[in-house]
């Protein structure tokens, strides 16, 4: 996974250097928000919690990720398309590092459930302990800032969206199960 991402960056940089293509590479932290495919941790845990099903937390849950609302990610991408410097790499993040355990506990609280629904499962081989991004370049050079940076509120809005759109989630999962 990481090797394929690196290969993509290298191919993009080669196209810029060799053919002078106007390229910008954007690297982002973990996204959350509405319409996220229900296999990802936040929508998976929300839908399972709302159905009183256990949530599978890898290992000790202390893996850390930087979480960014999808709308902030899209705003940053638009800015990079309009003002990013050709050949440059920009990291996009909200400076919102959370452990998977802290995330899980907050989701449990927002869904009105309790921690008995946490099911610790064996960690994935090679699972990164922490993803960290230095977003100084994007913030200092282009003046970008996330606008949905109040983590508990943004996550609560996401939980509310999944509560109100249960039919959408069920349809997506049914299509995945049937292959349609």
PDB file of C-alpha atoms in Angstrom:
ATOM      1  CA  UNK A   1       0.000   0.000   0.000  1.00  0.00           C
ATOM      2  CA  UNK A   2       2.658   2.506   1.034  1.00  0.00           C
ATOM      3  CA  UNK A   3       4.916   1.437  -1.843  1.00  0.00           C
ATOM      4  CA  UNK A   4       2.158   2.055  -4.407  1.00  0.00           C
ATOM      5  CA  UNK A   5       1.538   5.528  -2.980  1.00  0.00           C
ATOM      6  CA  UNK A   6       5.242   6.319  -3.169  1.00  0.00           C
ATOM      7  CA  UNK A   7       5.414   4.980  -6.720  1.00  0.00           C
ATOM      8  CA  UNK A   8       2.559   7.273  -7.720  1.00  0.00           C
ATOM      9  CA  UNK A   9       4.389  10.269  -6.254  1.00  0.00           C
ATOM     10  CA  UNK A  10       7.581   9.331  -8.108  1.00  0.00           C
ATOM     11  CA  UNK A  11       5.764   8.915 -11.430  1.00  0.00           C
ATOM     12  CA  UNK A  12       4.096  12.301 -10.949  1.00  0.00           C
ATOM     13  CA  UNK A  13       7.408  13.966 -10.104  1.00  0.00           C
ATOM     14  CA  UNK A  14       9.036  12.343 -13.159  1.00  0.00           C
ATOM     15  CA  UNK A  15       6.241  13.643 -15.418  1.00  0.00           C
ATOM     16  CA  UNK A  16       6.762  17.129 -14.011  1.00  0.00           C
ATOM     17  CA  UNK A  17      10.537  17.087 -14.402  1.00  0.00           C
ATOM     18  CA  UNK A  18      10.684  15.319 -17.740  1.00  0.00           C
ATOM     19  CA  UNK A  19       7.647  16.731 -19.560  1.00  0.00           C
ATOM     20  CA  UNK A  20       7.071  19.901 -17.528  1.00  0.00           C
ATOM     21  CA  UNK A  21       3.528  18.808 -16.670  1.00  0.00           C
ATOM     22  CA  UNK A  22       1.833  21.119 -14.206  1.00  0.00           C
ATOM     23  CA  UNK A  23       1.525  18.679 -11.300  1.00  0.00           C
ATOM     24  CA  UNK A  24       0.846  19.086  -7.609  1.00  0.00           C
ATOM     25  CA  UNK A  25       0.976  16.193  -5.172  1.00  0.00           C
ATOM     26  CA  UNK A  26      -1.424  16.273  -2.229  1.00  0.00           C
ATOM     27  CA  UNK A  27      -1.054  13.946   0.750  1.00  0.00           C
ATOM     28  CA  UNK A  28      -3.869  13.890   3.253  1.00  0.00           C
ATOM     29  CA  UNK A  29      -4.665  12.427   6.644  1.00  0.00           C
ATOM     30  CA  UNK A  30      -7.704  10.258   7.333  1.00  0.00           C
ATOM     31  CA  UNK A  31     -11.016  11.694   6.142  1.00  0.00           C
ATOM     32  CA  UNK A  32     -14.416  11.495   7.784  1.00  0.00           C
ATOM     33  CA  UNK A  33     -17.852  12.870   7.017  1.00  0.00           C
ATOM     34  CA  UNK A  34     -21.055  11.968   5.197  1.00  0.00           C
ATOM     35  CA  UNK A  35     -21.233   9.381   2.412  1.00  0.00           C
ATOM     36  CA  UNK A  36     -18.052   7.591   3.478  1.00  0.00           C
ATOM     37  CA  UNK A  37     -18.099   3.939   2.511  1.00  0.00           C
ATOM     38  CA  UNK A  38     -19.286   1.941   5.530  1.00  0.00           C
ATOM     39  CA  UNK A  39     -16.206  -0.305   5.676  1.00  0.00           C
ATOM     40  CA  UNK A  40     -14.032   2.573   6.988  1.00  0.00           C
ATOM     41  CA  UNK A  41     -13.612   2.837  10.763  1.00  0.00           C
ATOM     42  CA  UNK A  42     -15.873   5.806  11.504  1.00  0.00           C
ATOM     43  CA  UNK A  43     -18.938   4.792   9.448  1.00  0.00           C
ATOM     44  CA  UNK A  44     -18.377   1.115  10.309  1.00  0.00           C
ATOM     45  CA  UNK A  45     -18.300   1.834  14.021  1.00  0.00           C
ATOM     46  CA  UNK A  46     -21.270   4.225  13.845  1.00  0.00           C
ATOM     47  CA  UNK A  47     -23.464   1.770  11.944  1.00  0.00           C
ATOM     48  CA  UNK A  48     -22.479  -1.116  14.201  1.00  0.00           C
ATOM     49  CA  UNK A  49     -23.031   0.916  17.375  1.00  0.00           C
ATOM     50  CA  UNK A  50     -26.444   2.101  16.188  1.00  0.00           C
ATOM     51  CA  UNK A  51     -27.340  -1.587  15.697  1.00  0.00           C
ATOM     52  CA  UNK A  52     -25.953  -2.554  19.143  1.00  0.00           C
ATOM     53  CA  UNK A  53     -23.212  -4.630  17.489  1.00  0.00           C
ATOM     54  CA  UNK A  54     -19.621  -4.832  18.765  1.00  0.00           C
ATOM     55  CA  UNK A  55     -16.966  -2.662  17.138  1.00  0.00           C
ATOM     56  CA  UNK A  56     -13.696  -4.412  16.158  1.00  0.00           C
ATOM     57  CA  UNK A  57     -10.847  -2.325  17.565  1.00  0.00           C
ATOM     58  CA  UNK A  58      -7.387  -3.396  16.397  1.00  0.00           C
ATOM     59  CA  UNK A  59      -4.896  -4.326  19.117  1.00  0.00           C
ATOM     60  CA  UNK A  60      -4.697  -1.922  22.040  1.00  0.00           C
ATOM     61  CA  UNK A  61      -6.337   0.874  20.011  1.00  0.00           C
ATOM     62  CA  UNK A  62      -3.418   3.238  20.492  1.00  0.00           C
ATOM     63  CA  UNK A  63      -2.714   3.672  16.766  1.00  0.00           C
ATOM     64  CA  UNK A  64      -2.900   7.415  16.045  1.00  0.00           C
ATOM     65  CA  UNK A  65      -4.320   9.131  12.973  1.00  0.00           C
ATOM     66  CA  UNK A  66      -4.847  12.754  11.983  1.00  0.00           C
ATOM     67  CA  UNK A  67      -8.552  13.183  11.186  1.00  0.00           C
ATOM     68  CA  UNK A  68      -9.824  15.787   8.729  1.00  0.00           C
ATOM     69  CA  UNK A  69     -13.393  16.472   7.630  1.00  0.00           C
ATOM     70  CA  UNK A  70     -13.908  15.610   3.967  1.00  0.00           C
ATOM     71  CA  UNK A  71     -15.135  19.143   3.203  1.00  0.00           C
ATOM     72  CA  UNK A  72     -11.874  20.597   4.552  1.00  0.00           C
ATOM     73  CA  UNK A  73      -9.941  18.141   2.403  1.00  0.00           C
ATOM     74  CA  UNK A  74     -11.935  19.202  -0.676  1.00  0.00           C
ATOM     75  CA  UNK A  75     -11.357  22.900   0.138  1.00  0.00           C
ATOM     76  CA  UNK A  76      -7.614  22.253   0.344  1.00  0.00           C
ATOM     77  CA  UNK A  77      -7.607  20.354  -2.968  1.00  0.00           C
ATOM     78  CA  UNK A  78      -9.440  23.197  -4.693  1.00  0.00           C
ATOM     79  CA  UNK A  79      -6.925  25.673  -3.310  1.00  0.00           C
ATOM     80  CA  UNK A  80      -4.059  23.498  -4.571  1.00  0.00           C
ATOM     81  CA  UNK A  81      -5.644  23.317  -8.038  1.00  0.00           C
ATOM     82  CA  UNK A  82      -5.956  27.101  -8.119  1.00  0.00           C
ATOM     83  CA  UNK A  83      -2.800  28.230  -6.294  1.00  0.00           C
ATOM     84  CA  UNK A  84      -0.523  25.230  -5.737  1.00  0.00           C
ATOM     85  CA  UNK A  85       2.972  25.559  -7.178  1.00  0.00           C
ATOM     86  CA  UNK A  86       3.809  23.150 -10.007  1.00  0.00           C
ATOM     87  CA  UNK A  87       5.995  20.251  -8.950  1.00  0.00           C
ATOM     88  CA  UNK A  88       5.368  20.778  -5.233  1.00  0.00           C
ATOM     89  CA  UNK A  89       4.079  18.375  -2.589  1.00  0.00           C
ATOM     90  CA  UNK A  90       1.585  19.552   0.031  1.00  0.00           C
ATOM     91  CA  UNK A  91       0.401  17.744   3.134  1.00  0.00           C
ATOM     92  CA  UNK A  92      -3.237  18.273   4.081  1.00  0.00           C
ATOM     93  CA  UNK A  93      -4.262  17.723   7.678  1.00  0.00           C
ATOM     94  CA  UNK A  94      -6.277  19.205  10.495  1.00  0.00           C
ATOM     95  CA  UNK A  95      -3.708  18.794  13.307  1.00  0.00           C
ATOM     96  CA  UNK A  96      -6.300  16.561  14.916  1.00  0.00           C
ATOM     97  CA  UNK A  97      -4.429  13.456  16.003  1.00  0.00           C
ATOM     98  CA  UNK A  98      -6.581  10.912  17.810  1.00  0.00           C
ATOM     99  CA  UNK A  99      -5.908   7.362  18.908  1.00  0.00           C
ATOM    100  CA  UNK A 100      -8.331   4.768  17.589  1.00  0.00           C
ATOM    101  CA  UNK A 101      -9.310   4.083  21.207  1.00  0.00           C
ATOM    102  CA  UNK A 102     -10.153   7.757  21.864  1.00  0.00           C
ATOM    103  CA  UNK A 103     -12.097   7.856  18.582  1.00  0.00           C
ATOM    104  CA  UNK A 104     -13.991   4.710  19.541  1.00  0.00           C
ATOM    105  CA  UNK A 105     -14.863   6.048  22.989  1.00  0.00           C
ATOM    106  CA  UNK A 106     -16.144   9.314  21.513  1.00  0.00           C
ATOM    107  CA  UNK A 107     -18.255   7.444  18.952  1.00  0.00           C
ATOM    108  CA  UNK A 108     -19.678   5.277  21.727  1.00  0.00           C
ATOM    109  CA  UNK A 109     -20.604   8.398  23.685  1.00  0.00           C
ATOM    110  CA  UNK A 110     -22.142  10.119  20.636  1.00  0.00           C
ATOM    111  CA  UNK A 111     -24.189   7.003  19.835  1.00  0.00           C
ATOM    112  CA  UNK A 112     -25.382   6.676  23.437  1.00  0.00           C
ATOM    113  CA  UNK A 113     -23.809   3.258  23.952  1.00  0.00           C
ATOM    114  CA  UNK A 114     -21.240   1.834  26.380  1.00  0.00           C
ATOM    115  CA  UNK A 115     -17.747   0.417  26.155  1.00  0.00           C
ATOM    116  CA  UNK A 116     -18.913  -3.184  26.469  1.00  0.00           C
ATOM    117  CA  UNK A 117     -19.379  -2.995  22.670  1.00  0.00           C
ATOM    118  CA  UNK A 118     -15.614  -2.671  22.139  1.00  0.00           C
ATOM    119  CA  UNK A 119     -14.210  -5.945  20.820  1.00  0.00           C
ATOM    120  CA  UNK A 120     -10.421  -5.957  20.742  1.00  0.00           C
ATOM    121  CA  UNK A 121      -9.245  -7.914  17.699  1.00  0.00           C
ATOM    122  CA  UNK A 122      -5.780  -8.975  16.579  1.00  0.00           C
ATOM    123  CA  UNK A 123      -3.854  -6.115  15.004  1.00  0.00           C
ATOM    124  CA  UNK A 124      -3.026  -6.182  11.286  1.00  0.00           C
ATOM    125  CA  UNK A 125       0.536  -7.186  10.397  1.00  0.00           C
ATOM    126  CA  UNK A 126       2.612  -4.082   9.681  1.00  0.00           C
ATOM    127  CA  UNK A 127      -0.102  -1.743  10.996  1.00  0.00           C
ATOM    128  CA  UNK A 128       1.432   1.735  11.347  1.00  0.00           C
ATOM    129  CA  UNK A 129       1.375   3.058  14.887  1.00  0.00           C
ATOM    130  CA  UNK A 130       1.018   6.710  13.865  1.00  0.00           C
ATOM    131  CA  UNK A 131       0.406   8.768  10.743  1.00  0.00           C
ATOM    132  CA  UNK A 132       1.642  12.324  11.167  1.00  0.00           C
ATOM    133  CA  UNK A 133       1.628  15.162   8.658  1.00  0.00           C
ATOM    134  CA  UNK A 134       3.472  18.457   8.732  1.00  0.00           C
ATOM    135  CA  UNK A 135       1.025  20.876   7.109  1.00  0.00           C
ATOM    136  CA  UNK A 136       3.186  23.980   7.592  1.00  0.00           C
ATOM    137  CA  UNK A 137       3.822  24.443   3.868  1.00  0.00           C
ATOM    138  CA  UNK A 138       0.119  24.477   2.943  1.00  0.00           C
ATOM    139  CA  UNK A 139      -0.762  26.768   5.830  1.00  0.00           C
ATOM    140  CA  UNK A 140       2.177  29.205   5.496  1.00  0.00           C
ATOM    141  CA  UNK A 141       2.530  29.400   1.702  1.00  0.00           C
ATOM    142  CA  UNK A 142      -1.143  29.302   0.745  1.00  0.00           C
ATOM    143  CA  UNK A 143      -2.863  30.379   3.972  1.00  0.00           C
ATOM    144  CA  UNK A 144      -5.080  27.310   4.195  1.00  0.00           C
ATOM    145  CA  UNK A 145      -6.771  26.413   7.484  1.00  0.00           C
ATOM    146  CA  UNK A 146      -9.399  23.755   8.184  1.00  0.00           C
ATOM    147  CA  UNK A 147     -12.771  25.297   9.032  1.00  0.00           C
ATOM    148  CA  UNK A 148     -14.358  22.209  10.593  1.00  0.00           C
ATOM    149  CA  UNK A 149     -11.655  21.731  13.186  1.00  0.00           C
ATOM    150  CA  UNK A 150     -13.900  21.327  16.232  1.00  0.00           C
ATOM    151  CA  UNK A 151     -13.458  17.563  16.423  1.00  0.00           C
ATOM    152  CA  UNK A 152     -16.308  16.611  18.768  1.00  0.00           C
ATOM    153  CA  UNK A 153     -18.827  18.800  16.904  1.00  0.00           C
ATOM    154  CA  UNK A 154     -17.747  17.641  13.443  1.00  0.00           C
ATOM    155  CA  UNK A 155     -17.836  14.005  14.560  1.00  0.00           C
ATOM    156  CA  UNK A 156     -21.268  14.517  16.193  1.00  0.00           C
ATOM    157  CA  UNK A 157     -22.569  15.934  12.894  1.00  0.00           C
ATOM    158  CA  UNK A 158     -21.185  12.891  11.101  1.00  0.00           C
ATOM    159  CA  UNK A 159     -22.887  10.524  13.564  1.00  0.00           C
ATOM    160  CA  UNK A 160     -26.142  12.440  13.057  1.00  0.00           C
ATOM    161  CA  UNK A 161     -25.802  12.129   9.277  1.00  0.00           C
ATOM    162  CA  UNK A 162     -25.426   8.340   9.522  1.00  0.00           C
ATOM    163  CA  UNK A 163     -28.416   8.159  11.879  1.00  0.00           C
ATOM    164  CA  UNK A 164     -30.523  10.107   9.374  1.00  0.00           C
ATOM    165  CA  UNK A 165     -29.244   8.146   6.353  1.00  0.00           C
ATOM    166  CA  UNK A 166     -29.431   4.561   7.534  1.00  0.00           C
ATOM    167  CA  UNK A 167     -31.202   3.568   4.303  1.00  0.00           C
ATOM    168  CA  UNK A 168     -28.257   4.822   2.235  1.00  0.00           C
ATOM    169  CA  UNK A 169     -25.809   2.764   4.341  1.00  0.00           C
ATOM    170  CA  UNK A 170     -27.979  -0.337   4.106  1.00  0.00           C
ATOM    171  CA  UNK A 171     -28.229   0.021   0.307  1.00  0.00           C
ATOM    172  CA  UNK A 172     -24.456   0.470  -0.100  1.00  0.00           C
ATOM    173  CA  UNK A 173     -23.757  -2.582   2.041  1.00  0.00           C
ATOM    174  CA  UNK A 174     -26.409  -4.657   0.258  1.00  0.00           C
ATOM    175  CA  UNK A 175     -24.887  -3.766  -3.141  1.00  0.00           C
ATOM    176  CA  UNK A 176     -21.453  -4.730  -1.823  1.00  0.00           C
ATOM    177  CA  UNK A 177     -22.773  -8.058  -0.535  1.00  0.00           C
ATOM    178  CA  UNK A 178     -24.566  -8.908  -3.786  1.00  0.00           C
ATOM    179  CA  UNK A 179     -21.933  -7.490  -6.130  1.00  0.00           C
ATOM    180  CA  UNK A 180     -24.379  -5.044  -7.772  1.00  0.00           C
TER     181      UNK A 180
END
